[in-house]
Amino acid sequence: MGQGETPSPARPPSTAKKAGDVEGPTWAFDTIAVHGAHEPDLNAGSVLPPIYQTSTYHYPAPFSEAREPGRVHLYTRVDNPNQEQAGEVIRRLEGAEAGRVFSSGMAALSAALLGLLKQGEEVVALEDLYGNTVTLLRDDFPRFGLKVRWVPSDRSSDVRSFLSPQTRLLLLESPTNPTLRVHDIGLWARVAHDAGALLLVDNTFASPVNQNPVALGADLVMHSATKSLGGHSDIIAGALAGRTSLLERMDGFAHTLGGSLDPLAAFLLVRGIKTLPLRVRRQNENGRAVVEGLQGHPKVERLHFPGSASDPEEKLCQRQMRGRTGMVSVVVRGGREGARRFMGALRLIHPASSLGGVESLASMPVETSHRQLSLEELHRRGIAEGMVRLSLGVEDPGDLLADLKRALDQV
Ligand SMILES: Cc1ncc(COP(=O)(O)O)c(C=O)c1O
């Protein structure tokens, strides 16, 4: 723009809905999933939002005076309307004040942990976390002077005894990957708050359909949005939801880390979330059907499903979850070789290491998500070498069971 030209008007207002929208707070969960991200586009009147596939934005100079959050964007690593829309619908589904999206679940987690903690501070973490989360805490944290105290699953109700005066954050997954144990989020939140610490819950396995950690006392919720939020195995994405003040404390560092979500992936995430409740409820039903169908099967040594580990865990599920999951871990007779034969004989269910999509997948945790752990560490977490983790999709339950039983016959 030459000297003396007038700056062009500010871009159209962000189409992400904001807290306090007149209709928003009264909507039920399923309506929020469909309509909670955006208004119809103001420029073209399209029902779906445009994909703002741009790295940067034109702005009226001087930027500092023109900037009004949500109206003028700067640079897509920092903000973008598609990212805002995805963050907005996720925060509403989680019942949180604010939401952010990231280029992966791990980008969300590292932004939260590295953005909120400082050298010398400690995290108290459940031992049964996703494999790469364990790697981050165990192998990378020490380089930044951050410490971790690990809580074995069986001592989860005694988490208080693991805290020290340096503890600033507690980290929990429930149900856990891949053993599907259930942990008391309300208890961990009380223990954290009594010590002036925060609780972060990875809610990937439950999804906001089955569980809302914020309502149970968590300060921050994290998702691998690659999984059921996206729901179609076509994007890698992550999300955080929680108090505005906490997310704002972390924002600057998150932008420096640079794990921002591509606008097309953010658009696909919002598109996927519209059917989240329908998909997850069907997956819950398929989970139940597979557990019932494989119970007592001679080639099955053990089935892992939320609530199956013990009576107290079943009661806890009833208290803190609205539904269970489409995740079932099957321990096949014959150890690692038996599991390999079973995987190789599946025809409908794809061998692949992700979860939460419309298509059913099977993976062996010892060879995929938890391959970084030693045999001793696997054993301590109850991850058998013959374990096959099933992520049930939305197919017909009869077809899924037929595939599983036929494959088990060949073990
Ligand atoms: C429970 C859980 N948390 C976090 C992650 C990491 O997410 P992403 O792969 O999107 O970085 C995964 C990925 O499998 C996961 O299963």
Coordinates of C-alpha atoms and ligand atoms in Angstrom, one line a residue:
M1 CA 0.0 0.0 0.0
G2 CA 1.4 3.4 -1.0
Q3 CA 1.8 6.3 1.3
G4 CA -1.5 8.1 1.9
E5 CA -3.7 5.2 0.8
T6 CA -6.4 4.3 3.3
P7 CA -6.0 0.9 5.0
S8 CA -8.6 -1.6 3.8
P9 CA -11.3 -2.2 6.4
A10 CA -10.8 -4.9 9.0
R11 CA -11.5 -8.4 7.9
P12 CA -15.0 -9.8 8.6
P13 CA -15.5 -10.7 12.3
S14 CA -14.3 -14.1 13.2
T15 CA -17.0 -16.7 12.5
A16 CA -16.2 -18.7 15.7
K17 CA -19.0 -18.4 18.2
K18 CA -18.0 -17.0 21.5
A19 CA -18.9 -17.8 25.1
G20 CA -22.2 -16.0 25.9
D21 CA -23.8 -16.5 22.5
V22 CA -27.5 -16.1 23.2
E23 CA -28.4 -19.6 22.0
G24 CA -25.2 -21.4 23.0
P25 CA -25.6 -22.2 26.7
T26 CA -29.1 -23.6 26.2
W27 CA -28.1 -26.1 23.5
A28 CA -27.8 -29.8 24.3
F29 CA -24.5 -31.6 23.6
D30 CA -25.5 -33.0 20.2
T31 CA -26.7 -29.6 18.9
I32 CA -23.4 -28.0 20.0
A33 CA -21.5 -30.6 18.1
V34 CA -23.3 -29.6 14.9
H35 CA -23.7 -25.8 15.4
G36 CA -21.2 -24.9 18.1
A37 CA -18.2 -23.9 16.0
H38 CA -19.3 -21.2 13.6
E39 CA -22.0 -18.9 12.2
P40 CA -22.8 -19.1 8.5
D41 CA -20.1 -17.2 6.6
L42 CA -20.9 -13.5 6.3
N43 CA -19.2 -12.9 2.9
A44 CA -20.8 -15.6 0.7
G45 CA -23.6 -16.9 3.0
S46 CA -22.2 -20.4 2.8
V47 CA -23.6 -22.8 5.5
L48 CA -20.1 -24.1 6.1
P49 CA -17.2 -21.8 6.8
P50 CA -14.5 -21.1 4.3
I51 CA -11.1 -22.6 4.7
Y52 CA -8.8 -19.7 5.5
Q53 CA -5.8 -21.3 3.8
T54 CA -3.4 -18.5 4.3
S55 CA -0.2 -18.1 6.2
T56 CA -0.6 -14.4 6.8
Y57 CA -3.1 -11.6 6.9
H58 CA -3.5 -8.1 5.6
Y59 CA -3.9 -5.6 8.5
P60 CA -4.6 -1.9 8.9
A61 CA -1.5 -0.1 10.2
P62 CA -0.5 0.5 12.9
F63 CA -1.2 -3.1 13.9
S64 CA -1.1 -2.5 17.6
E65 CA -4.0 -0.1 17.4
A66 CA -6.1 -2.1 15.0
R67 CA -5.7 -5.3 16.9
E68 CA -8.9 -6.4 18.5
P69 CA -8.8 -10.1 19.6
G70 CA -11.0 -12.2 17.3
R71 CA -11.3 -9.5 14.6
V72 CA -7.9 -9.1 13.1
H73 CA -5.5 -11.9 12.6
L74 CA -1.8 -11.7 12.2
Y75 CA -0.1 -15.0 11.2
T76 CA -1.5 -18.5 11.1
R77 CA 1.1 -19.9 13.5
V78 CA -0.6 -17.5 16.0
D79 CA -4.2 -17.6 15.0
N80 CA -6.6 -18.4 12.2
P81 CA -10.4 -18.5 12.0
N82 CA -10.6 -22.3 11.3
Q83 CA -8.4 -22.9 14.4
E84 CA -10.6 -20.6 16.5
Q85 CA -13.8 -22.4 15.3
A86 CA -12.3 -25.8 16.2
G87 CA -11.1 -24.6 19.6
E88 CA -14.5 -23.0 20.3
V89 CA -16.6 -26.2 19.6
I90 CA -14.2 -28.4 21.6
R91 CA -14.3 -26.0 24.7
R92 CA -18.1 -26.1 24.5
L93 CA -18.3 -29.9 24.3
E94 CA -15.9 -30.1 27.3
G95 CA -17.8 -27.5 29.2
A96 CA -14.6 -25.3 29.6
E97 CA -14.0 -21.6 29.4
A98 CA -11.5 -21.7 26.5
G99 CA -10.2 -24.1 23.9
R100 CA -7.2 -24.2 21.6
V101 CA -6.2 -26.6 18.8
F102 CA -2.7 -27.8 17.9
S103 CA -0.9 -29.7 15.1
S104 CA -1.1 -32.9 17.1
G105 CA -2.0 -34.3 20.5
M106 CA 1.7 -34.3 21.5
A107 CA 2.0 -30.6 20.4
A108 CA -1.0 -29.8 22.7
L109 CA 0.6 -31.7 25.6
S110 CA 4.0 -30.2 25.2
A111 CA 2.6 -26.7 24.9
A112 CA 0.7 -27.2 28.1
L113 CA 3.5 -28.8 30.1
L114 CA 6.4 -26.7 28.9
G115 CA 4.3 -23.5 28.9
L116 CA 3.1 -23.9 32.5
L117 CA 6.0 -25.5 34.3
K118 CA 9.5 -24.2 35.3
Q119 CA 12.8 -25.7 36.1
G120 CA 12.8 -27.5 39.5
E121 CA 9.0 -28.1 39.4
E122 CA 7.5 -31.6 39.5
V123 CA 4.8 -33.5 37.8
V124 CA 3.0 -36.4 39.4
A125 CA 1.8 -38.7 36.6
L126 CA 0.0 -41.9 36.3
E127 CA 2.4 -44.6 35.1
D128 CA -0.1 -45.8 32.4
L129 CA 0.1 -42.9 30.0
Y130 CA 0.3 -43.0 26.2
G131 CA 3.8 -44.2 25.2
N132 CA 5.0 -40.9 23.7
T133 CA 3.8 -39.0 26.8
V134 CA 5.9 -41.3 28.9
T135 CA 8.9 -40.7 26.6
L136 CA 8.4 -36.9 26.9
L137 CA 8.2 -37.0 30.7
R138 CA 10.9 -39.7 31.2
D139 CA 13.5 -38.9 28.6
D140 CA 13.0 -35.2 27.7
F141 CA 11.8 -33.5 30.9
P142 CA 15.1 -34.0 32.8
R143 CA 16.9 -31.9 30.1
F144 CA 14.7 -28.9 31.2
G145 CA 15.2 -29.6 34.9
L146 CA 11.6 -30.9 35.3
K147 CA 11.0 -33.9 37.4
V148 CA 8.3 -36.6 37.4
R149 CA 7.0 -38.9 40.1
W150 CA 5.2 -41.9 38.7
V151 CA 2.0 -43.3 40.3
P152 CA 1.4 -47.0 39.5
S153 CA -2.2 -47.8 38.5
D154 CA -2.8 -49.9 41.6
R155 CA -1.8 -46.9 43.8
S156 CA -3.9 -44.4 42.1
S157 CA -6.2 -43.9 45.1
D158 CA -3.1 -43.1 47.2
V159 CA -1.9 -40.3 44.8
R160 CA -1.6 -37.8 47.6
S161 CA 1.4 -39.6 49.0
F162 CA 3.3 -39.0 45.7
L163 CA 3.2 -35.2 45.9
S164 CA 6.1 -33.1 47.1
P165 CA 6.3 -29.3 47.8
Q166 CA 7.6 -28.9 44.2
T167 CA 4.5 -30.6 42.6
R168 CA 2.8 -28.2 40.3
L169 CA 0.8 -30.4 38.0
L170 CA -0.9 -33.9 38.1
L171 CA -1.3 -35.8 34.8
L172 CA -3.9 -38.5 34.4
E173 CA -5.5 -40.6 31.6
S174 CA -8.7 -42.3 32.2
P175 CA -9.6 -44.8 30.7
T176 CA -6.0 -45.7 30.1
N177 CA -4.3 -46.8 27.0
P178 CA -4.2 -49.8 26.3
T179 CA -5.3 -51.4 29.6
L180 CA -8.6 -49.4 29.9
R181 CA -8.3 -48.9 33.6
V182 CA -10.4 -46.2 35.1
H183 CA -9.1 -43.6 37.6
D184 CA -10.9 -41.2 39.9
I185 CA -10.6 -37.8 38.3
G186 CA -12.5 -36.0 41.1
L187 CA -10.0 -37.5 43.7
W188 CA -7.0 -36.5 41.6
A189 CA -8.4 -33.0 41.2
R190 CA -9.0 -32.6 45.0
V191 CA -5.5 -33.8 45.7
A192 CA -4.0 -31.4 43.2
H193 CA -6.0 -28.4 44.4
D194 CA -5.2 -29.1 48.1
A195 CA -1.5 -28.8 47.2
G196 CA -2.1 -25.7 45.0
A197 CA -1.3 -27.7 41.9
L198 CA -3.3 -28.3 38.6
L199 CA -4.8 -31.4 37.2
L200 CA -4.5 -32.1 33.4
V201 CA -6.5 -35.0 32.0
D202 CA -5.9 -36.7 28.7
N203 CA -9.5 -37.3 27.6
T204 CA -8.7 -38.9 24.3
F205 CA -10.0 -42.4 25.1
A206 CA -13.3 -41.3 26.6
S207 CA -14.0 -38.4 24.2
P208 CA -16.3 -35.6 25.5
V209 CA -19.3 -37.7 24.7
N210 CA -18.5 -40.2 27.5
Q211 CA -16.7 -38.0 30.0
N212 CA -16.1 -34.3 30.8
P213 CA -13.1 -34.0 33.2
V214 CA -13.7 -30.2 33.8
A215 CA -17.0 -31.0 35.4
L216 CA -15.2 -33.5 37.6
G217 CA -12.7 -30.9 38.8
A218 CA -9.8 -31.0 36.2
D219 CA -8.2 -27.7 35.3
L220 CA -7.1 -28.7 31.8
V221 CA -8.3 -31.3 29.3
M222 CA -6.2 -32.5 26.5
H223 CA -7.1 -34.5 23.3
S224 CA -5.4 -36.2 20.5
A225 CA -8.0 -34.8 18.2
T226 CA -6.5 -37.2 15.6
K227 CA -8.8 -39.8 17.2
S228 CA -12.5 -39.6 17.9
L229 CA -12.8 -35.8 17.6
G230 CA -11.6 -35.9 14.0
G231 CA -13.1 -39.4 13.6
H232 CA -12.1 -40.3 10.1
S233 CA -8.4 -41.1 10.3
D234 CA -7.6 -38.3 8.0
I235 CA -5.9 -35.6 10.2
I236 CA -3.4 -35.3 12.9
A237 CA -4.5 -32.7 15.5
G238 CA -4.6 -31.9 19.2
A239 CA -6.6 -29.8 21.6
L240 CA -6.6 -28.3 25.0
A241 CA -9.6 -26.9 26.9
G242 CA -9.7 -25.2 30.3
R243 CA -9.7 -21.9 32.1
T244 CA -9.1 -18.9 30.0
S245 CA -6.4 -17.6 32.4
L246 CA -4.5 -20.9 32.2
L247 CA -4.6 -21.1 28.4
E248 CA -3.6 -17.5 28.1
R249 CA -0.6 -18.2 30.4
M250 CA 0.5 -20.8 28.0
D251 CA -0.4 -19.1 24.7
G252 CA 2.8 -17.1 24.1
F253 CA 5.0 -20.2 24.6
A254 CA 2.7 -22.3 22.4
H255 CA 3.1 -19.9 19.6
T256 CA 6.9 -20.0 20.0
L257 CA 6.9 -23.8 20.0
G258 CA 5.0 -23.5 16.8
G259 CA 2.6 -26.5 16.9
S260 CA -0.2 -24.7 15.1
L261 CA -2.9 -26.6 13.2
D262 CA -3.1 -26.2 9.5
P263 CA -6.4 -24.5 8.4
L264 CA -7.5 -27.4 6.3
A265 CA -7.0 -29.8 9.1
A266 CA -8.9 -27.4 11.5
F267 CA -11.8 -27.3 9.0
L268 CA -11.8 -31.2 8.8
L269 CA -11.8 -31.3 12.6
V270 CA -14.9 -29.1 12.8
R271 CA -16.6 -31.2 10.1
G272 CA -15.7 -34.4 12.0
I273 CA -17.0 -33.1 15.3
K274 CA -20.5 -32.6 13.8
T275 CA -21.1 -36.4 13.9
L276 CA -19.0 -37.1 17.1
P277 CA -22.0 -38.0 19.3
L278 CA -23.5 -40.3 16.7
R279 CA -20.2 -42.0 16.0
V280 CA -19.1 -42.4 19.6
R281 CA -22.4 -43.8 20.8
R282 CA -22.2 -46.4 18.0
Q283 CA -18.6 -47.2 19.0
N284 CA -19.7 -47.6 22.6
E285 CA -22.4 -50.1 21.5
N286 CA -19.8 -52.0 19.4
G287 CA -17.4 -52.1 22.3
R288 CA -20.1 -53.7 24.5
A289 CA -21.1 -56.1 21.7
V290 CA -17.5 -57.3 21.2
V291 CA -16.8 -57.8 24.9
E292 CA -20.0 -59.8 25.3
G293 CA -19.3 -61.8 22.1
L294 CA -15.7 -62.7 23.0
Q295 CA -16.3 -63.4 26.7
G296 CA -15.3 -67.0 27.5
H297 CA -13.8 -67.6 24.0
P298 CA -11.2 -70.4 24.3
K299 CA -8.5 -68.4 22.4
V300 CA -9.0 -65.3 24.6
E301 CA -7.0 -65.1 27.8
R302 CA -8.3 -61.7 29.0
L303 CA -10.5 -58.8 27.9
H304 CA -9.8 -55.2 29.0
F305 CA -12.8 -52.8 28.9
P306 CA -13.6 -49.9 31.3
G307 CA -15.1 -51.2 34.4
S308 CA -13.9 -54.8 33.9
A309 CA -10.8 -54.6 36.1
S310 CA -12.6 -54.6 39.4
D311 CA -15.9 -53.9 41.1
P312 CA -14.8 -50.4 42.4
E313 CA -13.7 -49.5 38.8
E314 CA -17.2 -50.4 37.6
K315 CA -18.8 -48.2 40.2
L316 CA -16.4 -45.4 39.3
C317 CA -17.3 -45.7 35.7
Q318 CA -21.0 -45.3 36.6
R319 CA -20.1 -42.2 38.6
Q320 CA -17.8 -40.3 36.2
M321 CA -18.6 -41.6 32.7
R322 CA -21.8 -41.2 30.6
G323 CA -20.8 -44.1 28.3
R324 CA -17.8 -46.4 28.0
T325 CA -15.8 -46.6 24.8
G326 CA -15.3 -48.4 21.5
M327 CA -11.9 -49.5 22.7
V328 CA -11.4 -53.1 23.8
S329 CA -8.0 -54.8 24.4
V330 CA -8.0 -58.6 23.8
V331 CA -5.1 -60.7 25.2
V332 CA -4.9 -63.6 22.8
R333 CA -3.5 -67.0 23.9
G334 CA -0.1 -67.8 22.6
G335 CA 1.7 -64.5 23.5
R336 CA 3.3 -62.2 20.9
E337 CA 3.1 -65.0 18.2
G338 CA -0.5 -65.7 18.9
A339 CA -1.4 -62.0 18.6
R340 CA 0.6 -61.7 15.4
R341 CA -1.3 -64.6 13.9
F342 CA -4.6 -63.1 15.0
M343 CA -3.7 -59.7 13.5
G344 CA -2.7 -61.3 10.3
A345 CA -6.0 -63.2 10.0
L346 CA -8.2 -60.2 10.4
R347 CA -9.9 -59.2 7.1
L348 CA -12.4 -56.4 8.0
I349 CA -10.5 -54.8 10.8
H350 CA -7.4 -53.1 9.6
P351 CA -4.1 -53.6 11.4
A352 CA -3.1 -49.9 12.1
S353 CA -2.0 -48.0 15.2
S354 CA -4.6 -45.3 15.7
L355 CA -8.1 -45.2 17.2
G356 CA -11.4 -43.4 17.2
G357 CA -12.1 -43.5 13.5
V358 CA -15.2 -44.8 11.7
E359 CA -13.3 -47.8 10.6
S360 CA -12.2 -50.5 13.1
L361 CA -8.5 -50.9 13.7
A362 CA -6.3 -53.4 15.6
S363 CA -2.8 -52.9 16.9
M364 CA -0.4 -54.6 19.2
P365 CA 0.7 -52.1 21.9
V366 CA 4.1 -53.8 22.4
E367 CA 4.9 -53.1 18.7
T368 CA 3.3 -49.7 18.3
S369 CA 2.1 -47.3 21.0
H370 CA 4.2 -48.7 23.8
R371 CA 7.2 -50.1 21.9
Q372 CA 9.5 -47.6 23.8
L373 CA 8.8 -49.4 27.1
S374 CA 11.1 -52.2 28.4
L375 CA 9.5 -55.7 29.1
E376 CA 9.7 -54.9 32.8
E377 CA 7.8 -51.6 32.3
L378 CA 5.2 -53.3 30.1
H379 CA 4.7 -56.0 32.7
R380 CA 4.3 -53.4 35.5
R381 CA 1.6 -51.7 33.5
G382 CA -0.3 -54.9 32.8
I383 CA 0.4 -54.8 29.0
A384 CA 0.7 -58.4 27.9
E385 CA 2.8 -59.3 24.9
G386 CA -0.2 -61.0 23.4
M387 CA -2.4 -57.9 23.7
V388 CA -4.3 -56.6 20.7
R389 CA -6.0 -53.3 21.1
L390 CA -9.2 -52.9 19.1
S391 CA -10.6 -49.5 18.2
L392 CA -14.1 -50.4 17.1
G393 CA -15.6 -48.2 14.4
V394 CA -19.2 -47.7 13.3
E395 CA -19.6 -50.9 11.3
D396 CA -22.2 -53.5 11.9
P397 CA -21.4 -55.4 15.2
G398 CA -22.2 -58.8 13.6
D399 CA -19.6 -58.2 10.9
L400 CA -17.0 -57.2 13.5
L401 CA -17.6 -60.2 15.7
A402 CA -17.6 -62.5 12.7
D403 CA -14.2 -61.2 11.6
L404 CA -12.8 -61.4 15.2
K405 CA -14.0 -65.0 15.7
R406 CA -12.8 -66.2 12.4
A407 CA -9.3 -64.7 13.1
L408 CA -9.3 -66.2 16.6
D409 CA -9.9 -69.6 15.0
Q410 CA -6.7 -69.3 13.1
V411 CA -4.5 -68.5 16.2
Ligands
LIG1 C1 -4.2 -41.2 24.7 C2 -3.3 -40.5 23.7 N1 -2.8 -39.3 24.1 C3 -2.0 -38.6 23.2 C4 -1.7 -39.1 21.9 C5 -0.9 -38.3 21.0 O1 -1.6 -37.8 20.0 P1 -1.1 -37.4 18.5 O2 -0.7 -38.7 17.9 O3 -2.3 -36.7 17.9 O4 0.1 -36.5 18.7 C6 -2.2 -40.4 21.6 C7 -1.9 -40.9 20.2 O5 -2.1 -42.1 20.0 C8 -3.1 -41.1 22.5 O6 -3.6 -42.3 22.2

